[in-house]
Short mmCIF file of C-alpha atoms in Angstrom, two decimals:
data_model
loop_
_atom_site.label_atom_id
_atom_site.label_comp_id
_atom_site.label_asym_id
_atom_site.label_seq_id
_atom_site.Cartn_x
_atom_site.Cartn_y
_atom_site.Cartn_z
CA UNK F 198 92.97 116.71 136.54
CA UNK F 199 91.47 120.28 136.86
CA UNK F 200 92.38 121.12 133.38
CA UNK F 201 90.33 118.06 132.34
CA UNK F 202 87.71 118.76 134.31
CA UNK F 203 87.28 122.12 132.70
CA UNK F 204 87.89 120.63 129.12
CA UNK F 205 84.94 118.15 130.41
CA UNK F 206 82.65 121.21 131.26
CA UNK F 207 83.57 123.28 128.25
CA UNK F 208 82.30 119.96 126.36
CA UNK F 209 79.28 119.63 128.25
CA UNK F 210 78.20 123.40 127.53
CA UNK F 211 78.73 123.14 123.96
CA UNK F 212 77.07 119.84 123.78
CA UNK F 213 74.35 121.60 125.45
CA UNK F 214 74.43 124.57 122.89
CA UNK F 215 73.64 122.40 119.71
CA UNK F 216 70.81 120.99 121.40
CA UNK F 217 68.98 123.76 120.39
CA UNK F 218 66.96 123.36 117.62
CA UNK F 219 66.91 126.93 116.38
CA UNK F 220 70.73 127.34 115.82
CA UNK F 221 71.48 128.04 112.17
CA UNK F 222 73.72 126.63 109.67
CA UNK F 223 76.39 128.61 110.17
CA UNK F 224 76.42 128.50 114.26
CA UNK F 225 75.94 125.02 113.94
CA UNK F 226 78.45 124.02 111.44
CA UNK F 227 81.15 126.06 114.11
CA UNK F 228 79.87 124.74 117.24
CA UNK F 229 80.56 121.35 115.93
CA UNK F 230 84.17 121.86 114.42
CA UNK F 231 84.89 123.59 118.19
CA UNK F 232 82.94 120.15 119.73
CA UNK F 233 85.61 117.80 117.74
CA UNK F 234 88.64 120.11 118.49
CA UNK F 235 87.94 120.11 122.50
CA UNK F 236 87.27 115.87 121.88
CA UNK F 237 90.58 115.71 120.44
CA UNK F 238 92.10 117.54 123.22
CA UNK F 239 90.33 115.56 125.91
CA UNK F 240 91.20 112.33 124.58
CA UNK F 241 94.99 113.62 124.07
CA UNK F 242 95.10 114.37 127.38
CA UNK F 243 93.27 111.70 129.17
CA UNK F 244 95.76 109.19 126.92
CA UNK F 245 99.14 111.11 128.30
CA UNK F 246 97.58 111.55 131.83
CA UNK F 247 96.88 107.71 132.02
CA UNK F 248 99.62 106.03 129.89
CA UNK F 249 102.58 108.48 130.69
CA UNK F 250 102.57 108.03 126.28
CA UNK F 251 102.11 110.33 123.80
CA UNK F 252 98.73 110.53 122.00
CA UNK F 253 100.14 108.92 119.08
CA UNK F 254 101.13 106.20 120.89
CA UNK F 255 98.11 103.12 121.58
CA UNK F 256 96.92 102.37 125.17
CA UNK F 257 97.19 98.85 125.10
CA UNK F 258 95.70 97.32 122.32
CA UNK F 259 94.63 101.21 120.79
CA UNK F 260 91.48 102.92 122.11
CA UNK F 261 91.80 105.23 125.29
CA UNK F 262 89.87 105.41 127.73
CA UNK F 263 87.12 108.21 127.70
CA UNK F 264 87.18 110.58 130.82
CA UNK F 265 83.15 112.22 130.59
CA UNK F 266 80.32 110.10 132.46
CA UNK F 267 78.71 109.41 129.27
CA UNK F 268 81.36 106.72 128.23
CA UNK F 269 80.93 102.95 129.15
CA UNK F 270 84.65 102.26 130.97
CA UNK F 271 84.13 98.42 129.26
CA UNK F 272 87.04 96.71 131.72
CA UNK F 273 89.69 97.86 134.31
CA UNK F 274 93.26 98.40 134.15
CA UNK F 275 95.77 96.94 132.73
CA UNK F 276 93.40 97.53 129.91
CA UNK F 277 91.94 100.82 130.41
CA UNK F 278 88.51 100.39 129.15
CA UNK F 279 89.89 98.04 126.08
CA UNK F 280 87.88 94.94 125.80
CA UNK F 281 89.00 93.49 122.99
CA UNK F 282 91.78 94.04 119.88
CA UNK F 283 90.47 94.48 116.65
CA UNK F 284 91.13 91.32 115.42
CA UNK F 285 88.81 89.69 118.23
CA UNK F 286 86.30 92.14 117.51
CA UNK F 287 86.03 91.52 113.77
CA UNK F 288 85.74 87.64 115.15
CA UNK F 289 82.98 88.99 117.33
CA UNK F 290 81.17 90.89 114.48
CA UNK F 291 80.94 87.68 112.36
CA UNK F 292 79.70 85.63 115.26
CA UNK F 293 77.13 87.78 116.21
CA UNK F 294 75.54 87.29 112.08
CA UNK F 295 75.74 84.30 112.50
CA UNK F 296 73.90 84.22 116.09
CA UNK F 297 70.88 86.35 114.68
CA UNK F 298 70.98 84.48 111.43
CA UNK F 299 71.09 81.19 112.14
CA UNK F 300 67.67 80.42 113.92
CA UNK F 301 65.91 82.43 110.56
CA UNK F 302 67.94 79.59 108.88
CA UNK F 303 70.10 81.93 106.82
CA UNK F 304 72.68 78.92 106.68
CA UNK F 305 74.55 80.13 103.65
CA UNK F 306 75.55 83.57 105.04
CA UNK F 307 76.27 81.88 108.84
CA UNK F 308 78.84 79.62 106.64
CA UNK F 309 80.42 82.69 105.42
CA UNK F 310 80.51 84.39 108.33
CA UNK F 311 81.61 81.04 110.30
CA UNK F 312 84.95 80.76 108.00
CA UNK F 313 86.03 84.27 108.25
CA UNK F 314 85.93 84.23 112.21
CA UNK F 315 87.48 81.06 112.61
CA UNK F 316 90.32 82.35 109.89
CA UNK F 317 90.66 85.32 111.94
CA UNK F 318 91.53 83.52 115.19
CA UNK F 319 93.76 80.81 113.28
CA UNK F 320 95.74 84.02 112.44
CA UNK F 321 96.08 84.92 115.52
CA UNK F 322 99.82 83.68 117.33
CA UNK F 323 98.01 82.88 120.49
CA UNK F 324 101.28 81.47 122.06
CA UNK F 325 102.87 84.77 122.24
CA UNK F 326 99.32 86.20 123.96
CA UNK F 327 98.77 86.95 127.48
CA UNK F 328 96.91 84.44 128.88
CA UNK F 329 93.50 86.40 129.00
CA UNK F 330 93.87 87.40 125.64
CA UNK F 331 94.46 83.45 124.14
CA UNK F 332 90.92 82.77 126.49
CA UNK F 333 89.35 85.26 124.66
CA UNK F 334 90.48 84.14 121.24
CA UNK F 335 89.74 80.46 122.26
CA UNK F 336 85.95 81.17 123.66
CA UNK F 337 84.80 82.91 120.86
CA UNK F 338 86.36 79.90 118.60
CA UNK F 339 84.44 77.51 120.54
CA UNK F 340 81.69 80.11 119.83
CA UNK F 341 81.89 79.48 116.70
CA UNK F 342 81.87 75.72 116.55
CA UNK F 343 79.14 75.26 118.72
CA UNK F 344 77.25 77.30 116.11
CA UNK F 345 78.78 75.13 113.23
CA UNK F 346 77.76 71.66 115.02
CA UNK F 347 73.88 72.89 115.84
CA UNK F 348 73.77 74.02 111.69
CA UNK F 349 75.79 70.84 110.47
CA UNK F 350 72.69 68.65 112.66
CA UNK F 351 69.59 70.68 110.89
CA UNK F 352 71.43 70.00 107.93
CA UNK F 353 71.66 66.66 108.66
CA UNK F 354 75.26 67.13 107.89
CA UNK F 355 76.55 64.53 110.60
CA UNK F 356 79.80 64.03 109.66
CA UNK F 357 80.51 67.58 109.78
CA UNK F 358 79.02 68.02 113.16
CA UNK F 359 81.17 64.89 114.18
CA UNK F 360 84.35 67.16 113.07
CA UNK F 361 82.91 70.07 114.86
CA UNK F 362 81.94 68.41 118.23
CA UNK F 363 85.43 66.80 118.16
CA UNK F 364 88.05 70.02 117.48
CA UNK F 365 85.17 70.66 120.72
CA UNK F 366 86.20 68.72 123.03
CA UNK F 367 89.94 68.56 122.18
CA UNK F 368 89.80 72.57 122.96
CA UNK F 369 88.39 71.21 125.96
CA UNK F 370 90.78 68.62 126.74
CA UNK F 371 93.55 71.13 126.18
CA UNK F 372 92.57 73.89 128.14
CA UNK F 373 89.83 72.55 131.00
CA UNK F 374 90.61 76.25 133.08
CA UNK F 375 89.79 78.46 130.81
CA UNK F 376 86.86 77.11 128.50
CA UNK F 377 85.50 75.62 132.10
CA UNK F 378 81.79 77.13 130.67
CA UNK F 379 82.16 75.28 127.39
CA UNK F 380 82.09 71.43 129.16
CA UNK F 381 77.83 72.16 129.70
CA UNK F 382 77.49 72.85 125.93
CA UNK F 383 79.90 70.06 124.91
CA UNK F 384 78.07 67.41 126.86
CA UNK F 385 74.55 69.35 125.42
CA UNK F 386 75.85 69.14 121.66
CA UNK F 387 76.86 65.39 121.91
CA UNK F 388 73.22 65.03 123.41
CA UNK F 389 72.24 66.56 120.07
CA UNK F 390 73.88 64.26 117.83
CA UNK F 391 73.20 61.40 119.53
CA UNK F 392 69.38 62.17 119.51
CA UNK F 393 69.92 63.19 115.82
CA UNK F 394 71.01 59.57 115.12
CA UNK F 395 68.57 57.96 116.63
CA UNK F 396 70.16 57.12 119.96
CA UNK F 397 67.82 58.49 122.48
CA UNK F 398 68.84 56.64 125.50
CA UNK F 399 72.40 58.18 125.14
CA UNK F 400 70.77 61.25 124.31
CA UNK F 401 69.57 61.95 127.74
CA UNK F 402 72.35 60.37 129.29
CA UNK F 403 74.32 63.66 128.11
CA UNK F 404 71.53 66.04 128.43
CA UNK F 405 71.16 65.62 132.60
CA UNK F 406 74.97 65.69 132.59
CA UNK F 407 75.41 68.60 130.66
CA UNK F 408 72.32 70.38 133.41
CA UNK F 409 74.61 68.98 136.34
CA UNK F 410 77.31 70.88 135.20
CA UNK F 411 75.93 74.24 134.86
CA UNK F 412 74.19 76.27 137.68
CA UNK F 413 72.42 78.44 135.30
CA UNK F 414 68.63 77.60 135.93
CA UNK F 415 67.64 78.51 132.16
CA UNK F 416 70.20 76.11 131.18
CA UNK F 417 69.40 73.69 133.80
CA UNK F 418 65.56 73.76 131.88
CA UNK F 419 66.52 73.66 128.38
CA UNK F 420 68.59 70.27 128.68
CA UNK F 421 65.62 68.78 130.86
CA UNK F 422 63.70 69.86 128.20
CA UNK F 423 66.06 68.26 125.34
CA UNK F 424 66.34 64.90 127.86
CA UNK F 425 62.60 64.60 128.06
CA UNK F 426 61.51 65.19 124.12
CA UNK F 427 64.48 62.54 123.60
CA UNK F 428 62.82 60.15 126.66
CA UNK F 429 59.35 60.73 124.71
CA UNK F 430 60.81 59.20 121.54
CA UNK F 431 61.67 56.08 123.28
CA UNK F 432 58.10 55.37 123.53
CA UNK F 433 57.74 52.80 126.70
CA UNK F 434 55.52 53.93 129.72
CA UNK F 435 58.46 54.20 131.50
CA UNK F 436 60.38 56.75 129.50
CA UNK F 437 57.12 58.73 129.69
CA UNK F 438 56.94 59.27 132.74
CA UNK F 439 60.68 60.29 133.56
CA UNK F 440 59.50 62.83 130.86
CA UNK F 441 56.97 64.01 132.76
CA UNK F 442 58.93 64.44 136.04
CA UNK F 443 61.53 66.65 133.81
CA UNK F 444 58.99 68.57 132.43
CA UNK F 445 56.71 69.44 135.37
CA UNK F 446 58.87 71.86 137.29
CA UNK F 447 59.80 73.89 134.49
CA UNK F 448 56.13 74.54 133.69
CA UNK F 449 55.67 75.18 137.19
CA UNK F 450 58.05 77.72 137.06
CA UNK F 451 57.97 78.88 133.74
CA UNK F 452 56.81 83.04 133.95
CA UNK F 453 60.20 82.77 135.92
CA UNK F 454 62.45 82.86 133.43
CA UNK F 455 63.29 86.26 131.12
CA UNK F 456 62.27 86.25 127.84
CA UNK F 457 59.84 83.43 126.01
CA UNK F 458 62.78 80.41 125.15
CA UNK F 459 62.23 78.06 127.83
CA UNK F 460 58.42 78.56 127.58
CA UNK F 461 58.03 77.67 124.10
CA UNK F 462 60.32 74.94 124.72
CA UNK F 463 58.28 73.43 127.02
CA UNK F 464 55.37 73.75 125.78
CA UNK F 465 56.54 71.94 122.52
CA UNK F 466 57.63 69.14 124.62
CA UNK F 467 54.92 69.01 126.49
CA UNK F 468 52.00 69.30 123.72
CA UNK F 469 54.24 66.65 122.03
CA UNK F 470 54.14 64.00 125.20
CA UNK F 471 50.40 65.13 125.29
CA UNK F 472 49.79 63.69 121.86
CA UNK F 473 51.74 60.79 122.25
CA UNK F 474 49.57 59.85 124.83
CA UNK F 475 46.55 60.54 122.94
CA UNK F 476 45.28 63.58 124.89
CA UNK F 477 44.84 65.31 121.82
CA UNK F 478 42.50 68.49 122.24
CA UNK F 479 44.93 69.25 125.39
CA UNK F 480 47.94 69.10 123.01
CA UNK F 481 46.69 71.11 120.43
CA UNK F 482 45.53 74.28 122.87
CA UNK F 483 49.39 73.47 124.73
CA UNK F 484 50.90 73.49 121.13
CA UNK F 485 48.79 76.58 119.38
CA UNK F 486 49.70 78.23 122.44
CA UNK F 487 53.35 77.72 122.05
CA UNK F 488 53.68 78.66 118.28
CA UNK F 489 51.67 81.69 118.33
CA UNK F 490 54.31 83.07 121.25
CA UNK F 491 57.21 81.41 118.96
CA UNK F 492 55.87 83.30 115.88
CA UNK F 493 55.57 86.71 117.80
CA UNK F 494 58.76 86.72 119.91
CA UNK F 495 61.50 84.77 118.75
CA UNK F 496 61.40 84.52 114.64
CA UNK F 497 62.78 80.91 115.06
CA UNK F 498 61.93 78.90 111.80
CA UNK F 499 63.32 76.22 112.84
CA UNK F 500 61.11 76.20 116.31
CA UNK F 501 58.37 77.00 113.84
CA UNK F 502 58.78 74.10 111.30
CA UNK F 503 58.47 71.78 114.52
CA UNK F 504 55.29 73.42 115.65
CA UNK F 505 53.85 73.17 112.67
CA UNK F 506 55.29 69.52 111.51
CA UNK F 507 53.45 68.11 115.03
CA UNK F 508 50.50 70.61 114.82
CA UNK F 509 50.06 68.87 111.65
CA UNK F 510 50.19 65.22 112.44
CA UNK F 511 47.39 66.12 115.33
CA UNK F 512 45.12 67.58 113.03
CA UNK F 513 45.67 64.66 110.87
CA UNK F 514 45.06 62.25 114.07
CA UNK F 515 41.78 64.26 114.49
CA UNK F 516 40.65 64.17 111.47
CA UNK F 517 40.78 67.69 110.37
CA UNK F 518 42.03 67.07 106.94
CA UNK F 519 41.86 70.80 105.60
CA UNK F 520 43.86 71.77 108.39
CA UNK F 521 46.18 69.63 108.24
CA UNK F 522 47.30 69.82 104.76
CA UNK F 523 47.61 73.40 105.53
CA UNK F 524 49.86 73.02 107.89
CA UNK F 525 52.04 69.98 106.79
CA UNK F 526 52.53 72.08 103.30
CA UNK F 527 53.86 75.43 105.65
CA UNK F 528 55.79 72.57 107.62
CA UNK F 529 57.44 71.51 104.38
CA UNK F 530 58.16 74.44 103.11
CA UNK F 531 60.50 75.63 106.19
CA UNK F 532 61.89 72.15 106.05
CA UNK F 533 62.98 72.21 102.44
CA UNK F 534 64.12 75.88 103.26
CA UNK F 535 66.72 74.39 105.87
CA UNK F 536 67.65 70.96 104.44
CA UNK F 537 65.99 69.18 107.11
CA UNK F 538 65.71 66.39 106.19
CA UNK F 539 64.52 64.08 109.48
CA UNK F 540 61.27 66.89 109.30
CA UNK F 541 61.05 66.49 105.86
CA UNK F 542 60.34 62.79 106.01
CA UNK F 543 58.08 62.70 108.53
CA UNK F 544 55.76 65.57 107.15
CA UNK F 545 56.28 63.44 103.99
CA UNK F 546 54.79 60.42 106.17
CA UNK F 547 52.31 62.38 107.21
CA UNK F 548 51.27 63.96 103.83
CA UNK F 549 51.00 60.15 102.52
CA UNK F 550 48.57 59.24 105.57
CA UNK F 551 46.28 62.26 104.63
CA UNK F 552 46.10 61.64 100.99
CA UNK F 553 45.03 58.10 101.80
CA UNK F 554 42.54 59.23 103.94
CA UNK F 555 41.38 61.61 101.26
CA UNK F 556 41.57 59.05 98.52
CA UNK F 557 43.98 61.44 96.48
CA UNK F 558 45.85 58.12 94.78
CA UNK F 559 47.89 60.29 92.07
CA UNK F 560 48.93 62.27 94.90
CA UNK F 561 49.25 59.99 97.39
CA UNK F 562 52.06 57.61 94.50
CA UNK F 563 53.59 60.66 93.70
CA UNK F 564 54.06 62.20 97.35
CA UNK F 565 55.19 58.39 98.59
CA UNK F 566 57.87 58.45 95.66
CA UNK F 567 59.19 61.51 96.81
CA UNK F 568 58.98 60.22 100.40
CA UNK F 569 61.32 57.13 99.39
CA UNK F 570 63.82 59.23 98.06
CA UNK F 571 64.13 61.53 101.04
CA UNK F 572 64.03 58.34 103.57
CA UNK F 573 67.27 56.87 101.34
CA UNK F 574 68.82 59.81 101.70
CA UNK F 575 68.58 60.41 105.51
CA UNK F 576 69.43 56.34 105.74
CA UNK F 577 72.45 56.89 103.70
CA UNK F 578 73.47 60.03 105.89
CA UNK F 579 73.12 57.76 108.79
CA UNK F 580 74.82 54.62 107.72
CA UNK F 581 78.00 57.08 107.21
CA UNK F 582 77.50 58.92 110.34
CA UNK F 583 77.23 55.49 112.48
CA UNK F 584 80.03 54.04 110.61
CA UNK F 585 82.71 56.87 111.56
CA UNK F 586 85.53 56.65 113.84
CA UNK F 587 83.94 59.55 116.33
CA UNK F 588 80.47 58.26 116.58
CA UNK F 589 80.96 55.91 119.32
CA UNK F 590 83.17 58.41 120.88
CA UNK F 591 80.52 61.12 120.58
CA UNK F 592 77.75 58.94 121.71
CA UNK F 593 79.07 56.75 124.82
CA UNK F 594 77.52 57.24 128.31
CA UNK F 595 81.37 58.82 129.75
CA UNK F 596 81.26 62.05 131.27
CA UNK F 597 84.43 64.03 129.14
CA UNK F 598 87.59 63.65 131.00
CA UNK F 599 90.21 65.81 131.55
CA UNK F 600 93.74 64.54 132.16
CA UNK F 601 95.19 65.66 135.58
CA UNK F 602 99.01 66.15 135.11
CA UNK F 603 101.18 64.86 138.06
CA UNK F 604 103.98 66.98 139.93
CA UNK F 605 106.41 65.03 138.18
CA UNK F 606 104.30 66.09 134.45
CA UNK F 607 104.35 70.15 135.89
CA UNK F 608 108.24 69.74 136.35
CA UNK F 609 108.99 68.11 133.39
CA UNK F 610 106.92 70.36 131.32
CA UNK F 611 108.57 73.74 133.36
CA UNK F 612 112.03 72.35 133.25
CA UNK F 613 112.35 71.54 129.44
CA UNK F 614 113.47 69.75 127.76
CA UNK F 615 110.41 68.15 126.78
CA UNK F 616 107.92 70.63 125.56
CA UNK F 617 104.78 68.18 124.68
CA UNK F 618 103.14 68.38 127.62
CA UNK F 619 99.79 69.96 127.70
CA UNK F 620 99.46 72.66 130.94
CA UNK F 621 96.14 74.98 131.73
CA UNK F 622 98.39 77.60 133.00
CA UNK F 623 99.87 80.70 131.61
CA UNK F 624 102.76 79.15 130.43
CA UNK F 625 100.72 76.68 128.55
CA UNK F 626 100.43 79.17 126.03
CA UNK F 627 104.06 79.19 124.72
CA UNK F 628 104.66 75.00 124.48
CA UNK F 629 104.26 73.35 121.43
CA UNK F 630 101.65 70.92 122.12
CA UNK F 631 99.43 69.44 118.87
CA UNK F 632 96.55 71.39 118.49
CA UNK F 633 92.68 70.26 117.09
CA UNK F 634 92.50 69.78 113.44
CA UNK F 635 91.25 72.72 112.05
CA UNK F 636 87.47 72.86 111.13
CA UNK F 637 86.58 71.32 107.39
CA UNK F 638 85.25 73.96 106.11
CA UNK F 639 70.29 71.12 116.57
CA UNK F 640 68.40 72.38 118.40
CA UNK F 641 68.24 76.11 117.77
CA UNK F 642 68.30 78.65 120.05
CA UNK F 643 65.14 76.36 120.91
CA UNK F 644 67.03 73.86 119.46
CA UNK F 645 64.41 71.44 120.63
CA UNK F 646 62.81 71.62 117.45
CA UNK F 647 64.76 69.18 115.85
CA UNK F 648 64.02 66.21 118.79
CA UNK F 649 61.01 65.65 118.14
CA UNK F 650 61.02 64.63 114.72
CA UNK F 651 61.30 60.34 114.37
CA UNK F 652 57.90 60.00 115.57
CA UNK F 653 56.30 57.91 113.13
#
């Protein structure tokens, strides 16, 4: 230990030394090749001094641990400040595009990026893991396919999301222990699709269970959120006013939360109920409010297309004709740009309206063609979708259950001979037990966005 602490301060003092701004080229260029050599040394030593190894052997899955203050120790032993192997962290890499590019809709590179971390972890022989490791593998896997279901829905892909949300909840089903965080999100996403559909009432059914499974309060607010804009598009009094009493205390506590999501969720929801209820000059200072923070802070298109799409039918409802063909064209625009096609229809609707109003008749056949088409399309989508052997599965008011396995199971299962029982326990890992399909290959981050969008 005293050698490395002097190895440490030799470092430090060097480091130190080409801080200076007035070294020359040559002084520099030495102090650096000394800087690597006593690195080297240090890391040799802190690898043989931990491990008992030699250097050239890895700690763990390969990176030792640094010794100086300035290095983030990133977990404890057994893994001596490994956090992940490479493998997962290549997984993690391609997540993390798809994470940042996904709400600026930049589907095509997300897809890419989807496939190769999903390949990646179908590589990987996670019954020969430790258990820790196979979680890690298996939560950035459902990672991924919560990313793929929210895409598939703006897409209006619903058969694909169906796949998704299914290999899902048979992750689930399979291993309740370790992806316990994932049953929230699972019982979010199948609020998505069923809103997507046009099942509402179902909708919120899995919305407040997914925000009585989670005790994190920004999650808690974003499915109230979801469960009121999908209460709104029911319509009766009745439904409005449960979406009120969802809505209220999370404006009331709104500056609470970090960062600007929940706000600009709320505020969409809430300028949305507004104008369903024909409070309109309310709505549209609630709803200019809300986009202006969306377009500053969060760079969701998505959340923007929505803002714009209702902004657009209120100035439309007011009368404001110049404004609102502004604004349904931008709304149409970021619709097109991420195949979504429920927005796309109703900004179509609403394009129709305002070249009636204007007396635009060339425009107003050509734009109602155009509106037909996109309508068939969407009915089509949903006529499949509805028709499919998970939709009713998906869509049912049942909380997701998890088998419990009996004493008797446990024994059978430790004991052999049968090996095709499923157990959330570290021996789970080695037994052959059939595994989710793999993946054919809304709401954003916001994902609210895409709720409100069957109002006409």
């Amino acid at each position: 230990m005293q050698h490395m602490r002097e190895l440490t301060k030799e470092l430090d003092a060097l480091n130190h030394s080409l801080s200076h701004s007035d070294l020359n080229y040559r002084d520099k260029s030495a102090l650096t090749e000394k800087q690597a050599q006593l690195e080297e040394r240090l890391s040799n030593y802190t690898a043989m001094s931990l491990t008992g190894k030699t250097p050239l052997e890895p700690a763990y899955f390969g990176n030792v641990k640094r010794a100086w203050a300035d290095k983030l120790e990133l977990a404890p032993p057994p893994m001596d400040g490994e956090w992940l192997p490479k493998s997962a962290v290549y997984a993690l890499v391609d997540l993390m595009v798809v994470v940042f590019g996904r709400p600026k809709g930049l589907f095509k590179e997300c897809g890419k990026r989807m496939q190769s971390g999903m390949q990646i972890i179908q590589e990987v022989e996670l019954q020969h893991s430790a258990i820790w490791m196979a979680g890690v593998y298996l939560v950035l896997l459902m990672q991924f396919l919560e990313n793929k279901v929210t895409i598939d829905l703006t897409r209006t892909e619903f058969v694909e999301a169906q796949e998704a949300l299914m290999q899902m909840r048979n992750w689930y089903i399979r291993f309740p222990t370790i992806l316990q965080a994932s049953e929230s999100i699972i019982e979010m996403l199948q609020g998505q699709y069923a809103h997507s559909v046009g099942c509402y009432s179902e909708a919120t059914y899995h919305f407040l269970e997914a925000s009585k499974l989670t005790e994190s309060k920004s999650m808690q607010a974003m499915f109230h959120i979801y469960a009121a804009v999908s209460y709104i598009c029911i319509g009766d009094a009745e439904s409005s006013a449960k979406a009120v009493d969802l809505i209220g205390p999370v404006l009331g506590v709104i500056d609470s939360f970090v960062g600007v999501r929940e706000k600009t969720s709320a505020l969409l929801a809430y300028g949305f109920l507004l104008m369903r209820q024909q409070n309109l000059q309310e709505a549209r200072v609630r709803l200019a409010s809300g986009l202006q923070t969306t377009h500053t802070f969060l760079g969701n298109l998505q959340l923007v297309s929505q803002y714009l799409t209702v902004l657009g039918n209120l100035a439309l409802a007011l009368h404001d004709t110049g404004q609102a063909r502004e604004i349904l064209r931008s709304a149409l625009t970021l619709a097109k740009k991420l195949y979504d096609i429920p927005t796309q229809t109703w900004v179509l609707c609403n394009l129709t309206a305002l070249y009636q109003q204007s007396g635009e008749k060339v425009h107003e056949e050509e734009n109602l063609e155009y509106q037909r088409r996109k309508v068939e399309d969407l009915q089509q989508r949903l006529s499949i979708a509805r028709s499919s052997i998970h939709h009713n599965e998906l869509i049912e008011k049942v909380k997701l259950q998890v088998h419990q396995l009996t004493e008797v199971d446990i024994k059978r299962a430790v004991a052999g001979p049968s090996r095709s029982v499923n157990l959330d326990i570290p021996e789970s890992i080695g037994l052959s037990t059939p595994s989710p399909l793999p993946s054919s290959a809304r709401l954003m981050d916001l994902d609210i966005g895409r709720l409100g969008k069957r109002k006409i």
